[in-house]
CSV table of C-alpha atoms in Angstrom, one decimal:
chain,number,residue,atom,x,y,z
A,1,UNK,CA,0.0,0.0,0.0
A,2,UNK,CA,3.0,2.3,0.2
A,3,UNK,CA,2.7,3.1,-3.5
A,4,UNK,CA,-0.8,4.4,-2.9
A,5,UNK,CA,0.6,7.1,-0.7
A,6,UNK,CA,3.5,7.8,-3.1
A,7,UNK,CA,1.2,8.2,-6.1
A,8,UNK,CA,-1.2,10.5,-4.3
A,9,UNK,CA,1.7,12.8,-3.3
A,10,UNK,CA,3.1,12.6,-6.8
A,11,UNK,CA,-0.2,13.6,-8.4
A,12,UNK,CA,-0.8,16.5,-6.1
A,13,UNK,CA,2.7,17.8,-5.4
A,14,UNK,CA,4.6,16.9,-8.5
A,15,UNK,CA,7.9,15.0,-8.8
A,16,UNK,CA,10.1,17.6,-7.2
A,17,UNK,CA,8.2,18.1,-4.0
A,18,UNK,CA,6.6,14.7,-3.6
A,19,UNK,CA,9.8,12.7,-2.9
A,20,UNK,CA,11.1,14.9,0.0
A,21,UNK,CA,7.6,14.9,1.5
A,22,UNK,CA,7.3,11.2,1.3
A,23,UNK,CA,10.7,10.8,3.0
A,24,UNK,CA,9.7,13.1,5.7
A,25,UNK,CA,6.5,11.2,6.3
A,26,UNK,CA,8.3,7.8,6.3
A,27,UNK,CA,11.5,8.3,8.4
A,28,UNK,CA,12.5,10.1,11.5
A,29,UNK,CA,11.0,11.0,14.9
A,30,UNK,CA,7.2,11.4,14.7
A,31,UNK,CA,7.0,10.3,11.1
A,32,UNK,CA,3.4,9.1,10.7
A,33,UNK,CA,4.3,6.3,8.2
A,34,UNK,CA,7.4,5.1,10.1
A,35,UNK,CA,5.6,2.3,11.9
A,36,UNK,CA,4.7,0.8,8.5
A,37,UNK,CA,8.3,0.6,7.5
A,38,UNK,CA,9.2,-2.0,10.2
A,39,UNK,CA,10.1,-5.6,9.7
A,40,UNK,CA,6.8,-6.8,11.1
A,41,UNK,CA,3.3,-5.5,11.3
A,42,UNK,CA,3.3,-5.5,15.1
A,43,UNK,CA,3.9,-1.8,15.5
A,44,UNK,CA,1.2,-1.0,13.0
A,45,UNK,CA,-1.3,-3.4,14.7
A,46,UNK,CA,-0.5,-1.9,18.1
A,47,UNK,CA,-1.4,1.6,16.9
A,48,UNK,CA,-4.5,0.4,15.1
A,49,UNK,CA,-5.7,-1.2,18.4
A,50,UNK,CA,-6.3,2.3,19.7
A,51,UNK,CA,-9.4,2.4,17.5
A,52,UNK,CA,-11.4,-0.1,19.7
A,53,UNK,CA,-11.1,1.8,23.1
A,54,UNK,CA,-12.1,5.0,21.2
A,55,UNK,CA,-15.2,3.3,19.9
A,56,UNK,CA,-15.9,1.7,23.3
A,57,UNK,CA,-15.9,5.1,25.0
A,58,UNK,CA,-18.2,6.7,22.4
A,59,UNK,CA,-20.6,3.8,22.0
A,60,UNK,CA,-20.4,0.9,24.4
A,61,UNK,CA,-23.2,-1.1,22.7
A,62,UNK,CA,-21.4,-0.9,19.3
A,63,UNK,CA,-18.1,-1.9,20.9
A,64,UNK,CA,-19.7,-5.0,22.6
A,65,UNK,CA,-21.2,-6.0,19.2
A,66,UNK,CA,-17.8,-5.8,17.5
A,67,UNK,CA,-16.2,-7.7,20.4
A,68,UNK,CA,-18.8,-10.4,20.4
A,69,UNK,CA,-18.2,-11.0,16.7
A,70,UNK,CA,-14.4,-10.9,17.2
A,71,UNK,CA,-14.1,-8.8,14.1
A,72,UNK,CA,-10.9,-7.2,15.3
A,73,UNK,CA,-9.2,-4.4,13.4
A,74,UNK,CA,-8.0,-6.1,10.2
A,75,UNK,CA,-10.8,-4.6,8.2
A,76,UNK,CA,-9.3,-1.2,8.8
A,77,UNK,CA,-5.7,-2.1,8.1
A,78,UNK,CA,-5.7,-0.9,4.4
A,79,UNK,CA,-7.3,2.4,5.5
A,80,UNK,CA,-4.5,3.1,8.0
A,81,UNK,CA,-1.6,1.9,5.8
A,82,UNK,CA,-2.6,4.0,2.9
A,83,UNK,CA,-4.4,6.9,4.6
A,84,UNK,CA,-7.5,5.6,2.8
A,85,UNK,CA,-5.9,6.0,-0.6
A,86,UNK,CA,-6.4,2.4,-1.4
A,87,UNK,CA,-10.0,2.1,-0.2
A,88,UNK,CA,-11.8,5.2,-1.5
A,89,UNK,CA,-13.1,5.5,-5.0
A,90,UNK,CA,-13.4,9.3,-5.0
A,91,UNK,CA,-10.1,11.1,-5.6
A,92,UNK,CA,-11.5,14.3,-4.0
A,93,UNK,CA,-12.1,12.4,-0.7
A,94,UNK,CA,-8.6,11.0,-0.8
A,95,UNK,CA,-6.8,14.3,-1.2
A,96,UNK,CA,-9.1,16.0,1.4
A,97,UNK,CA,-8.0,13.4,3.9
A,98,UNK,CA,-4.4,13.7,3.0
A,99,UNK,CA,-4.6,17.4,3.4
A,100,UNK,CA,-6.0,17.0,6.9
A,101,UNK,CA,-3.6,14.2,7.9
A,102,UNK,CA,-0.6,16.2,6.9
A,103,UNK,CA,-1.5,18.8,9.6
A,104,UNK,CA,-2.8,16.4,12.2
A,105,UNK,CA,-1.1,14.2,14.9
A,106,UNK,CA,0.4,11.0,13.6
A,107,UNK,CA,-2.3,8.8,15.1
A,108,UNK,CA,-5.2,10.9,13.8
A,109,UNK,CA,-6.1,8.5,10.9
A,110,UNK,CA,-7.0,5.9,13.6
A,111,UNK,CA,-9.5,8.3,15.1
A,112,UNK,CA,-11.0,8.9,11.6
A,113,UNK,CA,-11.3,5.1,11.3
A,114,UNK,CA,-13.1,5.0,14.7
A,115,UNK,CA,-15.4,7.9,13.5
A,116,UNK,CA,-16.3,6.0,10.3
A,117,UNK,CA,-17.2,2.8,12.3
A,118,UNK,CA,-19.3,5.0,14.7
A,119,UNK,CA,-21.1,6.6,11.7
A,120,UNK,CA,-22.0,3.2,10.4
A,121,UNK,CA,-23.3,1.8,13.7
A,122,UNK,CA,-26.8,1.2,12.4
A,123,UNK,CA,-25.4,-0.9,9.5
A,124,UNK,CA,-23.4,-2.9,12.1
A,125,UNK,CA,-26.5,-3.5,14.3
A,126,UNK,CA,-28.5,-4.6,11.2
A,127,UNK,CA,-25.8,-7.0,10.1
A,128,UNK,CA,-25.6,-10.6,11.4
A,129,UNK,CA,-23.2,-10.7,14.4
A,130,UNK,CA,-20.7,-12.8,12.6
A,131,UNK,CA,-17.0,-12.1,12.1
A,132,UNK,CA,-17.0,-12.8,8.4
A,133,UNK,CA,-20.2,-10.8,7.7
A,134,UNK,CA,-19.1,-7.8,9.7
A,135,UNK,CA,-15.6,-7.8,8.2
A,136,UNK,CA,-17.1,-7.8,4.8
A,137,UNK,CA,-19.5,-5.0,5.7
A,138,UNK,CA,-16.9,-2.7,7.3
A,139,UNK,CA,-14.1,-3.3,4.9
A,140,UNK,CA,-16.1,-1.8,2.0
A,141,UNK,CA,-16.4,1.9,2.4
A,142,UNK,CA,-19.5,3.6,0.9
A,143,UNK,CA,-18.9,6.3,-1.7
A,144,UNK,CA,-21.2,8.8,0.0
A,145,UNK,CA,-19.5,9.1,3.4
A,146,UNK,CA,-19.7,12.7,4.7
A,147,UNK,CA,-16.0,13.2,5.4
A,148,UNK,CA,-16.3,16.7,6.6
A,149,UNK,CA,-18.7,15.5,9.4
A,150,UNK,CA,-16.5,12.5,10.0
A,151,UNK,CA,-13.4,14.7,10.4
A,152,UNK,CA,-15.3,16.9,12.9
A,153,UNK,CA,-16.2,13.8,14.8
A,154,UNK,CA,-12.7,12.4,14.7
A,155,UNK,CA,-11.3,15.7,16.0
A,156,UNK,CA,-13.7,15.6,18.9
A,157,UNK,CA,-12.8,12.0,19.6
A,158,UNK,CA,-9.1,12.9,19.7
A,159,UNK,CA,-9.7,15.8,22.0
A,160,UNK,CA,-11.8,13.6,24.4
A,161,UNK,CA,-9.5,10.6,24.2
A,162,UNK,CA,-5.9,11.5,24.1
A,163,UNK,CA,-3.7,8.6,23.1
A,164,UNK,CA,-1.8,8.6,26.3
A,165,UNK,CA,-5.1,8.1,28.2
A,166,UNK,CA,-5.8,5.0,26.2
A,167,UNK,CA,-2.5,3.2,26.7
A,168,UNK,CA,-3.8,1.1,29.6
A,169,UNK,CA,-6.9,0.0,27.7
A,170,UNK,CA,-4.8,-0.9,24.7
A,171,UNK,CA,-2.4,-2.9,26.8
A,172,UNK,CA,-5.3,-4.8,28.4
A,173,UNK,CA,-6.8,-5.5,25.0
A,174,UNK,CA,-3.5,-6.9,23.7
A,175,UNK,CA,-3.1,-9.1,26.7
A,176,UNK,CA,-6.5,-10.6,26.1
A,177,UNK,CA,-5.7,-11.1,22.4
A,178,UNK,CA,-2.4,-12.8,23.4
A,179,UNK,CA,-4.2,-15.1,25.9
A,180,UNK,CA,-6.8,-16.0,23.3
A,181,UNK,CA,-4.0,-16.9,20.8
A,182,UNK,CA,-2.4,-19.1,23.5
A,183,UNK,CA,-5.6,-20.9,24.1
A,184,UNK,CA,-6.2,-21.4,20.4
A,185,UNK,CA,-2.7,-22.8,20.0
A,186,UNK,CA,-3.2,-25.2,22.9
A,187,UNK,CA,-6.6,-26.3,21.5
A,188,UNK,CA,-5.0,-27.0,18.1
A,189,UNK,CA,-2.2,-29.0,19.7
A,190,UNK,CA,-4.7,-31.1,21.6
A,191,UNK,CA,-6.7,-31.7,18.4
A,192,UNK,CA,-3.5,-32.8,16.5
A,193,UNK,CA,-2.5,-35.1,19.4
A,194,UNK,CA,-6.0,-36.7,19.3
A,195,UNK,CA,-5.8,-37.2,15.6
A,196,UNK,CA,-2.4,-38.9,15.9
A,197,UNK,CA,-3.7,-41.2,18.6
A,198,UNK,CA,-6.7,-42.0,16.4
A,199,UNK,CA,-4.4,-42.8,13.5
A,200,UNK,CA,-2.2,-45.0,15.6
A,201,UNK,CA,-5.3,-46.9,16.9
A,202,UNK,CA,-6.6,-47.4,13.4
A,203,UNK,CA,-3.2,-48.8,12.3
A,204,UNK,CA,-3.2,-51.2,15.3
A,205,UNK,CA,-6.7,-52.4,14.4
A,206,UNK,CA,-5.7,-53.0,10.8
A,207,UNK,CA,-2.7,-55.0,11.9
A,208,UNK,CA,-5.0,-57.2,14.0
A,209,UNK,CA,-7.4,-57.7,11.1
A,210,UNK,CA,-4.7,-58.6,8.6
A,211,UNK,CA,-4.3,-62.4,8.4
A,212,UNK,CA,-1.1,-63.7,9.9
A,213,UNK,CA,-0.2,-65.4,6.6
A,214,UNK,CA,-0.4,-62.1,4.8
A,215,UNK,CA,1.7,-60.4,7.5
A,216,UNK,CA,4.4,-63.0,6.9
A,217,UNK,CA,4.7,-62.0,3.3
A,218,UNK,CA,7.6,-59.6,2.7
A,219,UNK,CA,6.7,-55.9,2.2
A,220,UNK,CA,7.9,-55.9,-1.5
A,221,UNK,CA,5.6,-58.9,-2.3
A,222,UNK,CA,2.7,-57.3,-0.3
A,223,UNK,CA,3.1,-54.1,-2.3
A,224,UNK,CA,3.1,-56.0,-5.6
A,225,UNK,CA,0.0,-58.0,-4.5
A,226,UNK,CA,-1.8,-54.8,-3.6
A,227,UNK,CA,-0.9,-53.1,-6.9
A,228,UNK,CA,-2.0,-56.2,-8.9
A,229,UNK,CA,-5.3,-56.2,-7.0
A,230,UNK,CA,-6.0,-52.6,-7.7
A,231,UNK,CA,-5.1,-52.9,-11.4
A,232,UNK,CA,-7.3,-56.0,-11.7
A,233,UNK,CA,-10.2,-54.2,-10.1
A,234,UNK,CA,-9.8,-51.2,-12.5
A,235,UNK,CA,-9.6,-53.6,-15.5
A,236,UNK,CA,-12.8,-55.5,-14.5
A,237,UNK,CA,-14.6,-52.2,-13.9
A,238,UNK,CA,-13.9,-50.9,-17.5
A,239,UNK,CA,-14.1,-54.3,-19.3
A,240,UNK,CA,-16.6,-56.5,-17.4
A,241,UNK,CA,-17.6,-58.2,-20.7
A,242,UNK,CA,-14.3,-60.0,-20.8
A,243,UNK,CA,-14.9,-61.6,-17.5
A,244,UNK,CA,-18.7,-62.2,-17.3
A,245,UNK,CA,-19.8,-62.7,-20.9
A,246,UNK,CA,-17.9,-65.8,-21.7
């Protein structure tokens, strides 16, 4: 998505001004795009997690609905990574947001994300409380979003919920997510262990069912016998007349 940011700056600012501006946005202290330049997505995911406490403080019922569906924040990842440049169809909306973000605090796009989800609360409530359904709904931005109103809402959200005041809630959220991942991994390991045990039990039952005389046959001969049996079955299936019409 980095190219979405670069091409927007290039189209608006021209080739001479866009490259220095892109560098300033990408590197150095306080650079808003710097978290996206890291080797993993963890710094980006951490910042995007601020969206959920902001929503929770503004609309508890909506936050509970999102939490129940376990929709998370992945639906908003392209918005944040590209400053909505990848997700909006109207070029005028994209450049308006870029104009605002260039003058706003680095984390302000996350508050715009929260404002959009709050604006679409009725759509969320009318949707089935299912992770896949809500992810599909929220990830598709309507073309008629009133971004001037959304920016006003985002500004109010930022003033009422300073990022430093949200750190404890974000940390608690990430601890819950980590605990859930641990439980899911343990559940997967138990399932894999049970499958291996079932496979071993099946093999033991097969060994008991195989006649002793057949078990005494060397493996190479057993393989040849099995292959011949399969080939004979296939031949009889396709040419039964040779066997039954004599």
